[in-house]
Coordinates of C-alpha atoms in Angstrom, one line a residue:
M123 CA 333.5 -79.8 -16.5
S124 CA 332.9 -78.7 -19.8
T125 CA 335.5 -77.2 -22.3
A126 CA 334.6 -74.5 -25.1
I127 CA 337.2 -74.0 -27.9
V128 CA 337.2 -70.2 -29.0
T129 CA 337.9 -70.2 -32.4
G130 CA 339.5 -66.9 -33.9
Q131 CA 341.2 -63.9 -32.9
P132 CA 340.5 -62.3 -29.8
V133 CA 338.1 -59.2 -29.5
P134 CA 339.1 -56.2 -27.7
G135 CA 336.8 -55.6 -24.5
S136 CA 334.9 -58.9 -25.4
S137 CA 333.2 -60.5 -22.5
L138 CA 333.0 -63.9 -24.0
E139 CA 335.6 -65.5 -22.0
H140 CA 333.7 -64.6 -18.9
D141 CA 330.7 -65.5 -19.8
L142 CA 331.4 -69.3 -20.9
R143 CA 333.2 -69.3 -17.9
S144 CA 330.5 -68.7 -15.8
L145 CA 328.3 -71.3 -17.7
G146 CA 330.6 -73.9 -16.5
F147 CA 333.4 -74.3 -19.5
E148 CA 336.9 -74.4 -19.4
V149 CA 337.9 -71.8 -22.0
R150 CA 340.8 -73.2 -24.4
P151 CA 341.8 -70.6 -27.6
A152 CA 342.1 -71.7 -31.1
A153 CA 343.7 -69.4 -33.6
D154 CA 342.4 -71.7 -36.8
A155 CA 340.7 -74.6 -37.8
A156 CA 343.5 -77.0 -37.5
E157 CA 344.4 -75.7 -34.0
T158 CA 340.8 -76.4 -32.8
E159 CA 341.0 -79.8 -34.5
A160 CA 343.7 -80.5 -32.7
L161 CA 342.4 -79.2 -29.5
L162 CA 339.0 -81.2 -29.7
A163 CA 341.1 -84.2 -30.1
A164 CA 342.7 -83.6 -26.2
V165 CA 339.8 -83.1 -24.5
P166 CA 338.9 -86.1 -22.8
A167 CA 335.7 -88.3 -24.3
G168 CA 333.5 -87.5 -21.4
R169 CA 333.2 -84.0 -21.7
R170 CA 330.7 -81.8 -23.5
V171 CA 332.6 -79.6 -25.7
A172 CA 331.8 -76.5 -27.9
L173 CA 333.0 -74.3 -30.4
V174 CA 332.4 -70.8 -30.2
D175 CA 333.7 -68.0 -32.5
A176 CA 335.7 -65.3 -30.6
R177 CA 333.8 -62.7 -32.4
F178 CA 330.2 -64.1 -30.5
V179 CA 328.4 -61.3 -29.6
G180 CA 325.4 -61.9 -27.5
H181 CA 323.3 -62.4 -24.0
P182 CA 325.1 -64.9 -21.5
H183 CA 321.7 -66.9 -21.5
A184 CA 321.3 -67.1 -25.3
L185 CA 324.8 -69.3 -24.5
R186 CA 323.4 -70.9 -22.1
L187 CA 320.3 -71.8 -23.9
G188 CA 322.5 -73.5 -26.9
L189 CA 325.2 -74.9 -24.7
T190 CA 324.4 -76.1 -21.7
D191 CA 320.9 -77.7 -22.2
P192 CA 321.7 -82.0 -21.3
R193 CA 318.4 -82.9 -23.0
F194 CA 320.1 -82.6 -26.6
P195 CA 323.2 -84.3 -27.9
L196 CA 324.0 -81.6 -30.3
A197 CA 322.7 -77.8 -30.2
A198 CA 323.9 -74.3 -32.0
V199 CA 323.2 -70.8 -31.6
P200 CA 325.0 -68.2 -34.4
G201 CA 328.3 -68.5 -33.6
A202 CA 328.5 -71.5 -31.2
V203 CA 328.0 -75.0 -31.3
T204 CA 328.0 -77.8 -28.9
A205 CA 328.2 -81.6 -28.7
Q206 CA 327.7 -83.8 -25.5
P207 CA 329.9 -86.9 -25.1
A208 CA 327.6 -89.0 -27.0
A209 CA 327.7 -86.8 -30.3
R210 CA 331.4 -86.1 -29.7
Q211 CA 332.3 -88.4 -32.8
A212 CA 330.2 -86.9 -35.0
L213 CA 331.2 -83.4 -33.9
T214 CA 334.9 -84.4 -34.6
R215 CA 334.3 -85.8 -38.2
A216 CA 332.6 -82.5 -38.8
V217 CA 335.3 -80.4 -38.1
A218 CA 338.0 -82.8 -39.4
R219 CA 336.0 -81.7 -43.0
E220 CA 335.8 -78.8 -42.7
T221 CA 339.4 -78.0 -41.6
S222 CA 340.2 -79.5 -45.0
A223 CA 337.9 -78.0 -46.9
D224 CA 338.9 -75.3 -49.7
G225 CA 338.7 -71.9 -48.2
G226 CA 336.5 -72.9 -45.5
T227 CA 333.8 -70.1 -47.0
T228 CA 331.6 -72.7 -48.7
G229 CA 328.5 -74.3 -46.7
T230 CA 329.2 -78.1 -46.8
G231 CA 327.3 -80.1 -49.9
G232 CA 327.2 -77.0 -52.1
A233 CA 325.2 -75.4 -49.5
P234 CA 325.4 -71.1 -49.9
A235 CA 328.5 -69.4 -48.4
L236 CA 328.1 -67.8 -45.1
A237 CA 327.7 -64.2 -44.7
V238 CA 330.5 -64.3 -42.4
D239 CA 333.0 -66.7 -42.4
C240 CA 332.4 -69.0 -39.0
L241 CA 333.8 -72.1 -38.2
A242 CA 331.4 -72.7 -35.7
D243 CA 328.0 -72.3 -37.9
R244 CA 330.2 -74.4 -40.7
V245 CA 330.5 -77.0 -38.2
A246 CA 326.8 -76.5 -37.5
G247 CA 325.6 -76.7 -40.9
A248 CA 327.9 -80.1 -41.4
L249 CA 326.2 -81.8 -38.6
D250 CA 323.2 -80.6 -40.6
A251 CA 323.8 -82.1 -43.6
D252 CA 325.0 -85.6 -42.1
G253 CA 321.2 -85.9 -40.4
G254 CA 322.9 -85.0 -37.1
A255 CA 319.4 -83.6 -35.0
V256 CA 321.2 -80.3 -34.3
H257 CA 318.8 -78.5 -31.5
R258 CA 319.0 -74.9 -32.2
P259 CA 316.5 -72.8 -29.2
E260 CA 314.2 -70.0 -29.9
L261 CA 316.2 -67.2 -28.5
G262 CA 313.2 -64.6 -28.9
S263 CA 314.6 -61.1 -28.0
L264 CA 317.6 -62.5 -27.2
V265 CA 321.1 -61.6 -29.5
A266 CA 323.4 -64.7 -30.8
T267 CA 325.2 -63.4 -33.7
V268 CA 328.7 -63.2 -35.3
P269 CA 329.5 -59.2 -36.5
D270 CA 331.5 -59.0 -39.8
D271 CA 332.6 -55.3 -39.2
P272 CA 333.0 -52.8 -36.1
Q273 CA 329.5 -50.7 -36.9
A274 CA 327.9 -54.5 -36.8
R275 CA 329.6 -55.2 -33.6
N276 CA 328.6 -51.8 -32.3
E277 CA 325.0 -52.0 -33.5
A278 CA 325.0 -55.5 -32.0
R279 CA 326.1 -54.7 -28.2
Q280 CA 323.3 -52.1 -28.6
A281 CA 321.0 -54.9 -29.2
V282 CA 322.1 -56.6 -26.1
A283 CA 322.1 -53.9 -23.7
A284 CA 318.7 -52.9 -24.8
V285 CA 317.3 -56.5 -23.7
D286 CA 317.3 -57.7 -20.2
D287 CA 319.3 -61.0 -20.1
E288 CA 317.8 -61.6 -16.7
A289 CA 314.0 -60.6 -16.9
V290 CA 313.9 -63.0 -20.3
R291 CA 315.6 -65.7 -18.5
L292 CA 313.1 -65.2 -15.6
K293 CA 310.1 -65.0 -17.9
S294 CA 311.4 -67.9 -19.8
A295 CA 311.2 -70.2 -16.7
V296 CA 307.5 -70.1 -16.8
K297 CA 305.3 -72.4 -19.3
S298 CA 304.1 -70.3 -22.1
R299 CA 301.0 -72.5 -21.6
D300 CA 299.5 -73.2 -17.9
G301 CA 296.0 -72.7 -16.1
F302 CA 294.5 -70.0 -14.8
F303 CA 295.4 -70.2 -11.2
T304 CA 298.7 -71.2 -11.7
T305 CA 299.4 -68.1 -14.5
F306 CA 297.8 -65.5 -11.9
F307 CA 298.3 -66.8 -8.7
I308 CA 301.5 -68.9 -8.4
S309 CA 303.7 -68.2 -11.1
P310 CA 304.2 -63.9 -10.5
Y311 CA 306.0 -65.4 -7.4
S312 CA 306.9 -68.5 -7.4
R313 CA 309.6 -67.6 -10.3
Y314 CA 311.5 -65.7 -7.7
L315 CA 311.6 -68.6 -5.7
A316 CA 313.3 -70.8 -8.3
R317 CA 315.9 -68.3 -8.6
W318 CA 316.3 -68.2 -5.4
C319 CA 316.8 -71.8 -5.3
A320 CA 319.3 -71.8 -8.3
R321 CA 321.3 -68.9 -6.8
R322 CA 321.8 -70.9 -3.9
G323 CA 322.6 -74.1 -5.3
L324 CA 319.2 -76.0 -5.0
T325 CA 318.2 -78.5 -7.6
P326 CA 314.6 -79.3 -9.3
N327 CA 314.7 -83.0 -7.7
Q328 CA 315.5 -81.4 -4.2
V329 CA 312.5 -78.9 -4.6
T330 CA 310.4 -81.6 -6.2
T331 CA 311.3 -83.6 -2.9
A332 CA 310.5 -80.7 -0.4
S333 CA 306.9 -80.3 -2.5
L334 CA 306.3 -84.4 -2.2
L335 CA 306.8 -84.1 2.1
T336 CA 305.1 -81.4 2.0
A337 CA 302.1 -82.3 0.5
L338 CA 302.9 -85.9 2.6
I339 CA 302.6 -84.0 5.8
A340 CA 299.2 -82.0 4.5
A341 CA 297.5 -85.8 4.1
G342 CA 298.8 -86.4 7.9
C343 CA 297.6 -83.2 9.0
A344 CA 293.8 -84.1 7.1
A345 CA 294.3 -87.8 8.9
T346 CA 293.9 -86.0 11.9
G347 CA 290.2 -85.7 11.5
T348 CA 290.0 -81.7 13.5
R349 CA 289.0 -78.6 11.8
G350 CA 292.9 -77.3 12.8
G351 CA 294.2 -80.4 11.0
F352 CA 291.8 -79.6 8.1
V353 CA 293.0 -75.9 7.7
A354 CA 296.6 -76.9 8.4
A355 CA 296.2 -79.4 5.3
G356 CA 294.8 -77.3 2.8
V357 CA 297.3 -74.8 3.8
L358 CA 300.0 -77.0 3.3
L359 CA 298.5 -78.4 -0.1
I360 CA 298.8 -75.3 -1.6
A361 CA 302.5 -75.0 -0.4
S362 CA 303.2 -78.1 -1.9
F363 CA 301.5 -76.8 -5.2
V364 CA 303.6 -73.7 -5.1
L365 CA 306.8 -76.0 -4.6
D366 CA 305.6 -78.5 -7.7
C367 CA 305.1 -75.1 -9.7
T368 CA 309.2 -73.9 -8.9
D369 CA 310.6 -77.6 -9.6
G370 CA 309.9 -76.9 -13.2
Q371 CA 310.6 -73.8 -13.2
L372 CA 314.1 -73.9 -11.6
A373 CA 314.8 -76.8 -14.4
R374 CA 313.7 -74.5 -16.9
Y375 CA 315.6 -71.4 -15.4
A376 CA 318.6 -73.0 -14.6
L377 CA 318.6 -75.9 -17.6
K378 CA 319.3 -78.6 -15.0
Y379 CA 317.1 -81.5 -16.5
S380 CA 318.0 -85.0 -15.5
T381 CA 317.0 -88.4 -15.5
L382 CA 316.4 -88.7 -12.2
G383 CA 314.5 -85.6 -12.0
A384 CA 311.9 -87.0 -15.0
W385 CA 310.9 -89.7 -13.1
L386 CA 310.7 -88.0 -9.4
D387 CA 308.7 -85.0 -11.4
A388 CA 306.2 -87.6 -13.4
T389 CA 305.2 -89.7 -10.5
F390 CA 305.3 -87.2 -7.1
D391 CA 302.4 -85.2 -8.5
R392 CA 300.4 -88.3 -8.3
A393 CA 301.6 -90.1 -5.3
K394 CA 301.1 -86.5 -3.9
E395 CA 297.0 -86.3 -4.6
Y396 CA 296.5 -89.5 -3.7
A397 CA 298.1 -89.9 -0.9
Y398 CA 295.9 -86.6 0.3
Y399 CA 292.9 -88.3 -0.9
A400 CA 293.6 -91.2 1.7
G401 CA 294.4 -89.0 4.1
L402 CA 291.0 -87.4 3.8
A403 CA 289.4 -90.7 4.2
L404 CA 291.4 -91.3 7.3
G405 CA 290.7 -88.3 8.8
A406 CA 287.0 -88.6 7.9
S407 CA 287.2 -91.8 9.8
A408 CA 288.5 -90.2 12.4
A409 CA 286.6 -87.3 12.7
G410 CA 283.4 -88.1 14.5
G411 CA 285.8 -90.6 17.6
S412 CA 285.0 -93.9 18.4
G413 CA 282.6 -95.2 16.3
G414 CA 281.2 -92.1 14.9
G415 CA 283.6 -91.5 12.1
D416 CA 282.5 -91.0 8.1
D417 CA 283.4 -94.1 5.8
V418 CA 284.5 -91.8 2.7
W419 CA 287.1 -94.9 1.3
A420 CA 284.7 -95.6 -1.3
L421 CA 284.7 -91.6 -2.7
A422 CA 288.4 -91.5 -2.1
L423 CA 288.7 -94.5 -4.5
G424 CA 286.3 -93.2 -6.9
A425 CA 288.1 -89.4 -6.8
M426 CA 291.4 -91.6 -7.8
I427 CA 290.1 -93.8 -10.3
L428 CA 288.4 -90.9 -12.4
Q429 CA 291.4 -88.4 -12.2
T430 CA 293.7 -91.3 -13.4
C431 CA 290.9 -92.3 -16.0
R432 CA 291.2 -88.4 -16.9
H433 CA 295.0 -88.7 -17.5
V434 CA 294.6 -91.6 -19.7
V435 CA 292.2 -90.0 -22.3
D436 CA 294.7 -87.0 -22.4
F437 CA 297.7 -89.4 -22.8
S438 CA 295.8 -91.8 -25.3
F439 CA 294.4 -88.8 -27.3
N440 CA 297.7 -87.4 -27.5
E441 CA 299.6 -90.0 -28.5
A442 CA 297.1 -91.5 -31.2
N443 CA 297.4 -87.9 -33.2
H444 CA 300.8 -87.1 -32.2
D445 CA 302.2 -87.4 -35.5
A446 CA 299.1 -88.5 -37.6
T447 CA 298.5 -87.0 -40.9
A448 CA 295.9 -84.5 -42.3
N449 CA 295.1 -84.3 -38.6
T450 CA 292.5 -81.3 -38.8
S451 CA 288.7 -81.1 -38.2
P452 CA 285.8 -78.7 -37.8
T453 CA 286.1 -79.3 -34.7
A454 CA 289.5 -78.5 -33.9
A455 CA 289.0 -75.4 -36.3
L456 CA 286.2 -73.9 -33.6
S457 CA 288.5 -74.7 -31.3
D458 CA 291.3 -72.4 -32.5
K459 CA 288.9 -69.8 -33.2
L460 CA 287.7 -69.6 -29.8
D461 CA 291.4 -69.6 -28.8
S462 CA 291.5 -66.1 -29.9
V463 CA 289.0 -64.8 -27.6
G464 CA 290.8 -64.0 -24.5
W465 CA 288.0 -64.7 -22.2
T466 CA 287.2 -68.3 -24.0
V467 CA 291.0 -69.2 -23.6
W468 CA 290.7 -69.2 -19.8
L469 CA 287.3 -70.1 -18.9
R470 CA 288.0 -73.3 -21.3
R471 CA 291.2 -74.1 -19.1
M472 CA 289.9 -73.7 -15.6
I473 CA 286.3 -75.8 -16.3
V474 CA 288.7 -78.6 -17.2
L475 CA 289.9 -78.2 -13.9
P476 CA 294.0 -78.7 -14.3
I477 CA 296.2 -79.3 -11.2
G478 CA 296.0 -75.7 -10.0
E479 CA 292.7 -75.3 -10.2
R480 CA 291.9 -79.0 -8.5
W481 CA 294.4 -78.6 -6.0
A482 CA 293.2 -75.2 -5.0
L483 CA 289.5 -76.6 -4.9
I484 CA 290.6 -79.5 -2.8
A485 CA 292.5 -77.2 -0.1
V486 CA 290.1 -74.8 0.1
L487 CA 287.1 -77.2 0.7
T488 CA 289.2 -79.1 3.3
A489 CA 289.7 -76.4 5.3
A490 CA 285.8 -74.9 5.1
T491 CA 284.1 -78.0 5.1
T492 CA 284.4 -81.7 5.2
P493 CA 285.7 -84.5 3.9
R494 CA 282.8 -85.7 2.0
I495 CA 281.3 -82.6 0.7
T496 CA 285.2 -82.0 -0.5
F497 CA 284.4 -85.6 -2.6
Y498 CA 281.5 -84.9 -3.3
V499 CA 282.4 -81.7 -5.1
L500 CA 285.7 -83.1 -6.6
L501 CA 283.8 -85.6 -8.3
A502 CA 281.2 -83.7 -9.7
G503 CA 284.0 -81.1 -11.0
C504 CA 286.1 -83.8 -12.6
A505 CA 283.0 -85.5 -14.0
F506 CA 282.1 -82.5 -15.9
A507 CA 285.5 -81.9 -16.8
A508 CA 286.2 -85.3 -18.2
T509 CA 282.6 -85.3 -20.1
Y510 CA 283.8 -81.9 -21.9
T511 CA 287.0 -83.0 -22.7
T512 CA 286.3 -86.4 -23.8
A513 CA 283.2 -85.2 -26.0
G514 CA 285.5 -82.7 -27.6
R515 CA 288.0 -85.2 -28.8
V516 CA 285.7 -87.7 -30.1
L517 CA 284.0 -85.0 -32.2
R518 CA 287.6 -84.0 -33.5
S519 CA 288.3 -88.0 -34.0
L520 CA 285.0 -88.2 -35.8
T521 CA 285.5 -85.3 -37.7
R522 CA 288.9 -85.4 -38.9
K523 CA 290.5 -88.1 -41.6
A524 CA 293.7 -88.3 -39.8
Q525 CA 296.0 -91.5 -41.0
R526 CA 297.6 -92.7 -37.7
T527 CA 300.9 -93.9 -38.3
D528 CA 302.5 -97.4 -36.4
R529 CA 304.2 -95.4 -33.9
A530 CA 300.8 -94.0 -32.9
A531 CA 299.5 -97.8 -32.8
Q532 CA 302.0 -99.0 -31.2
A533 CA 301.9 -96.4 -28.2
L534 CA 298.1 -97.3 -27.8
A535 CA 298.9 -101.0 -27.6
D536 CA 301.5 -100.3 -24.9
L537 CA 299.1 -98.0 -22.9
A538 CA 296.2 -100.8 -23.1
D539 CA 298.4 -102.8 -21.0
S540 CA 297.0 -106.3 -22.2
G541 CA 298.5 -109.4 -20.5
P542 CA 299.1 -113.1 -21.5
L543 CA 295.6 -113.9 -21.5
A544 CA 294.5 -111.3 -23.7
G545 CA 297.6 -112.7 -25.7
A546 CA 296.5 -116.0 -25.9
V547 CA 292.6 -115.2 -27.2
R548 CA 293.8 -112.9 -29.2
R549 CA 295.9 -116.1 -31.2
V550 CA 293.2 -117.8 -31.0
A551 CA 290.4 -115.1 -32.6
G552 CA 292.6 -114.0 -35.2
K553 CA 292.0 -110.8 -37.3
G554 CA 290.0 -108.6 -34.6
L555 CA 287.1 -106.3 -35.7
P556 CA 286.4 -103.1 -37.7
G557 CA 286.1 -99.9 -37.2
L558 CA 284.3 -98.1 -34.3
A559 CA 283.2 -101.9 -33.4
V560 CA 287.3 -102.1 -31.4
P561 CA 286.0 -99.5 -28.8
A562 CA 282.5 -100.6 -28.9
V563 CA 283.5 -103.7 -27.8
A564 CA 286.1 -102.8 -25.3
L565 CA 283.3 -100.6 -23.4
L566 CA 280.9 -103.3 -23.3
G567 CA 283.4 -105.8 -21.8
G568 CA 284.4 -103.2 -19.4
A569 CA 280.5 -102.1 -18.4
A570 CA 280.0 -106.2 -18.3
V571 CA 282.3 -107.0 -15.8
T572 CA 282.2 -103.7 -13.9
A573 CA 278.5 -103.9 -13.9
A574 CA 278.3 -107.8 -12.2
S575 CA 280.6 -107.0 -9.8
A576 CA 278.5 -103.8 -8.7
L577 CA 274.9 -105.6 -9.2
T578 CA 275.1 -108.6 -7.2
D579 CA 275.9 -110.0 -4.0
F580 CA 279.5 -110.9 -2.8
G581 CA 280.5 -113.9 -3.6
G582 CA 278.3 -114.7 -6.5
P583 CA 279.4 -116.3 -9.8
L584 CA 278.2 -113.6 -11.9
P585 CA 281.5 -111.1 -11.7
V586 CA 283.7 -114.4 -12.7
A587 CA 281.6 -114.8 -15.8
G588 CA 281.8 -110.9 -16.6
A589 CA 285.3 -110.9 -16.3
L590 CA 285.7 -114.0 -18.7
V591 CA 283.6 -111.8 -20.9
Y592 CA 286.1 -108.7 -20.5
V593 CA 288.8 -111.0 -21.2
L594 CA 287.4 -111.9 -24.8
A595 CA 286.1 -108.6 -25.3
S596 CA 289.5 -107.2 -24.2
A597 CA 291.5 -109.8 -26.8
L598 CA 289.2 -108.9 -29.9
A599 CA 289.6 -104.9 -29.1
V600 CA 293.4 -105.2 -29.8
A601 CA 293.3 -108.0 -32.0
R602 CA 294.6 -105.7 -34.7
P603 CA 296.3 -102.5 -34.8
L604 CA 294.6 -99.6 -32.8
K605 CA 294.7 -96.9 -35.9
G606 CA 290.8 -96.4 -36.0
A607 CA 288.9 -93.1 -35.7
L608 CA 288.3 -94.1 -31.6
D609 CA 290.9 -96.5 -30.6
W610 CA 292.5 -94.1 -28.4
L611 CA 289.3 -94.7 -26.2
V612 CA 290.4 -98.5 -25.7
P613 CA 292.6 -97.8 -23.0
P614 CA 290.8 -95.5 -20.7
F615 CA 287.6 -98.1 -21.0
F616 CA 290.3 -100.7 -20.0
R617 CA 291.2 -98.5 -16.7
A618 CA 287.6 -98.2 -16.1
A619 CA 286.7 -101.1 -16.2
E620 CA 289.6 -102.9 -13.7
Y621 CA 289.8 -99.7 -11.5
G622 CA 285.6 -100.1 -11.2
T623 CA 285.7 -103.7 -10.6
V624 CA 288.1 -103.6 -7.8
L625 CA 285.5 -100.4 -6.5
A626 CA 282.8 -102.8 -6.8
L627 CA 283.6 -105.5 -5.0
A628 CA 285.4 -103.7 -1.9
C629 CA 282.5 -102.1 -1.6
K630 CA 280.2 -105.1 -1.7
A631 CA 282.5 -107.1 0.6
G632 CA 281.4 -104.5 3.5
V633 CA 284.1 -105.0 5.8
N634 CA 286.8 -102.8 7.5
G635 CA 289.7 -102.3 5.5
A636 CA 288.4 -103.4 2.1
L637 CA 288.3 -100.2 0.5
P638 CA 291.4 -99.2 1.9
A639 CA 293.0 -102.5 0.5
A640 CA 291.6 -101.9 -2.9
F641 CA 292.4 -98.1 -2.8
G642 CA 296.1 -99.5 -2.4
L643 CA 295.5 -102.1 -5.0
V644 CA 294.4 -99.1 -7.7
A645 CA 297.3 -96.8 -6.7
A646 CA 299.9 -99.5 -7.2
V647 CA 298.4 -100.8 -11.0
A648 CA 297.7 -96.8 -11.5
Y649 CA 301.6 -96.4 -10.8
H650 CA 302.5 -99.0 -13.5
H651 CA 300.1 -97.1 -16.1
Y652 CA 301.5 -93.7 -15.2
D653 CA 305.2 -95.3 -15.6
T654 CA 304.3 -96.6 -18.7
V655 CA 303.1 -93.0 -20.1
Y656 CA 306.2 -91.3 -19.3
R657 CA 308.4 -93.8 -20.6
I658 CA 306.4 -93.5 -24.0
R659 CA 306.8 -89.9 -23.5
G660 CA 310.5 -89.9 -23.3
N661 CA 310.6 -92.4 -26.4
A662 CA 311.6 -94.5 -24.5
G663 CA 309.6 -97.7 -25.2
A664 CA 306.6 -99.4 -22.7
P665 CA 308.0 -101.1 -20.1
P666 CA 309.3 -104.8 -20.3
A667 CA 307.0 -107.5 -21.7
R668 CA 308.2 -109.5 -18.4
L669 CA 306.9 -107.2 -16.5
V670 CA 303.5 -107.0 -17.7
R671 CA 303.5 -110.6 -17.8
A672 CA 304.4 -111.0 -14.1
I673 CA 301.4 -108.4 -13.1
G674 CA 298.9 -110.6 -15.5
G675 CA 298.1 -107.4 -17.5
H676 CA 294.9 -105.7 -16.6
E677 CA 292.2 -108.5 -17.8
G678 CA 294.4 -111.0 -15.9
R679 CA 294.0 -108.7 -12.8
T680 CA 290.5 -107.9 -13.0
L681 CA 289.8 -112.0 -13.5
L682 CA 291.8 -112.9 -10.6
V683 CA 290.2 -110.4 -8.1
T684 CA 286.6 -111.9 -9.4
V685 CA 287.6 -115.3 -8.3
L686 CA 289.1 -114.3 -5.0
A687 CA 285.7 -112.7 -4.2
A688 CA 283.9 -115.7 -5.3
V689 CA 286.0 -118.4 -3.4
L690 CA 287.3 -116.4 -0.7
T691 CA 285.3 -114.7 2.4
A692 CA 284.5 -111.3 3.0
A693 CA 287.6 -110.9 5.5
Q694 CA 289.7 -113.2 3.4
F695 CA 289.0 -111.2 0.5
Q696 CA 290.2 -108.1 2.0
A697 CA 293.6 -109.7 3.2
A698 CA 293.8 -110.8 -0.1
L699 CA 293.4 -107.4 -1.7
T700 CA 296.3 -106.2 0.7
V701 CA 298.8 -108.8 -0.5
L702 CA 298.0 -108.0 -4.1
A703 CA 298.6 -104.7 -3.6
V704 CA 301.7 -105.3 -1.8
A705 CA 303.0 -107.5 -4.5
V706 CA 302.1 -105.8 -7.3
A707 CA 303.5 -102.4 -6.0
L708 CA 306.9 -103.8 -5.2
V709 CA 307.6 -105.4 -8.6
V710 CA 306.3 -102.2 -10.7
L711 CA 308.4 -100.0 -8.2
V712 CA 311.5 -101.9 -8.4
E713 CA 311.5 -102.3 -12.4
S714 CA 310.4 -98.5 -12.7
I715 CA 313.7 -97.2 -9.9
R716 CA 315.8 -99.5 -11.8
F717 CA 314.7 -98.1 -15.4
W718 CA 314.9 -94.3 -14.4
V719 CA 318.3 -94.5 -12.0
S720 CA 319.8 -96.1 -15.5
A721 CA 321.7 -94.5 -18.1
G722 CA 319.0 -95.3 -20.4
A723 CA 316.0 -93.4 -19.3
P724 CA 315.2 -90.1 -21.0
A725 CA 316.6 -86.6 -20.0
V726 CA 313.4 -84.7 -19.9
H727 CA 311.8 -82.8 -17.3
D728 CA 307.8 -83.4 -17.4
E729 CA 305.7 -80.4 -18.0
G730 CA 302.6 -81.3 -16.4
E731 CA 299.4 -82.4 -16.9
T732 CA 297.4 -81.3 -20.0
A733 CA 295.6 -78.0 -19.1

């Protein structure tokens, strides 16, 4: 239960109290500032509290946006201010000062007097003056105001009546920027499904879980290897995506954001897609009956690696430029100019194969063709998309004169996932490398170990030598803060090197089960890397150093896999990969679950991958 203290004299005919109760607030009237202060002190410390002017006129959804969003400790709209338990002390201090202020009509700190003497607005101004981060939501066409006379009140009520509150709420449930397929084929009806869920008390987490279960059933259908199974898998994959859109729309519609929801939404998309890849690979093996199946595990693993590396490129580039100064370039200007032409916007969003287009492509190809053709088309499309986006970002980085911050450098270092081996070599190596040598060395080191693993027979010493070169190169690449123009390429180069080495050695092993074991290992490590991304996005920092040490860092795992390939038989190597996959998965999942269900996890709701 939350408490709303309505300040001032009640207005006849006002629906304010009804609106606040519908939002879950217990309403307590206060005649003046002194009574407001006394009532505020009586509210239990664990409750959210709001101060609302009795003269407030506005849409219920304006109040909902301003007073119920769980992501912000302090928030305000004209005529109302709220504080969650963590910010109650700041609110109490502000109310106390405003209560004792002479006249109560002058803004805090000498600010200009308010047009209407409104305690809630004065308190919000005092919180701003104290440095409090008061969130003020964009209201758009919604009305939120405190009229100062009957005529203004009548005009405000007419403005409220002229705008459909529910239509605005429903429209705002859909992301403002999304892919073509999602915008035109999913969102037109999924928003109504989100409202249906909200009216029945369903939560975003329940819808997210339903989406995961639907995708897992789809993967199971694909694993049957029958044409009927493939058709059912395609249909269910689209159904899973509809639910995937619905959970975010439900969170925005009902303002139900949670720490657990952040974790579920951030990880389940990848779990669904990669589980489906595994289902297709199993189905291909079963399609031809005993001994007649098609082994596409290498393609499935390749698709997972490519997609994960694409995401890391997105994450690294965005983090590197999150708060960069002088962040402009001719390439960015050209991109903005193209965005002003309607058809180019949708074309550019489609060719990068965002999740909607990608899942639709996979679903149609699964139902109509074979798993091998599905993976071939998926790999070609994702490779083109990766080339297009990465080339554009490289050009932007080379043509802009951005000064990257310490925060950006730390985020890139966390995304690099360097372990104790790189740390030891870095301490010996000293200052590191200048300028463009950083991504170049990271690329060459990764190429050395991957090529040595792919181009030599299984069990030879060259992959180990390549891995030692990679350890040295990766340590040199991160020996100094990653503030160079192209240093955001370092984490994706590391991901490609580690995952590619596992794929190459599993292919060279040539025994049944090696590639599925490699798929499991890469999936476990990729989960750790996605988990790191979403912690950084939530401003919660990287996973603890002990976790990175426990699983060896990217260079330690790469060296270990090459050593295992050199000293074990192919069958033993397959068993070792399986054990390693299970061990890494257990360690990272336990730590991830501990963090995301703890009180310190950020209350965010993932908006999905970059379109």
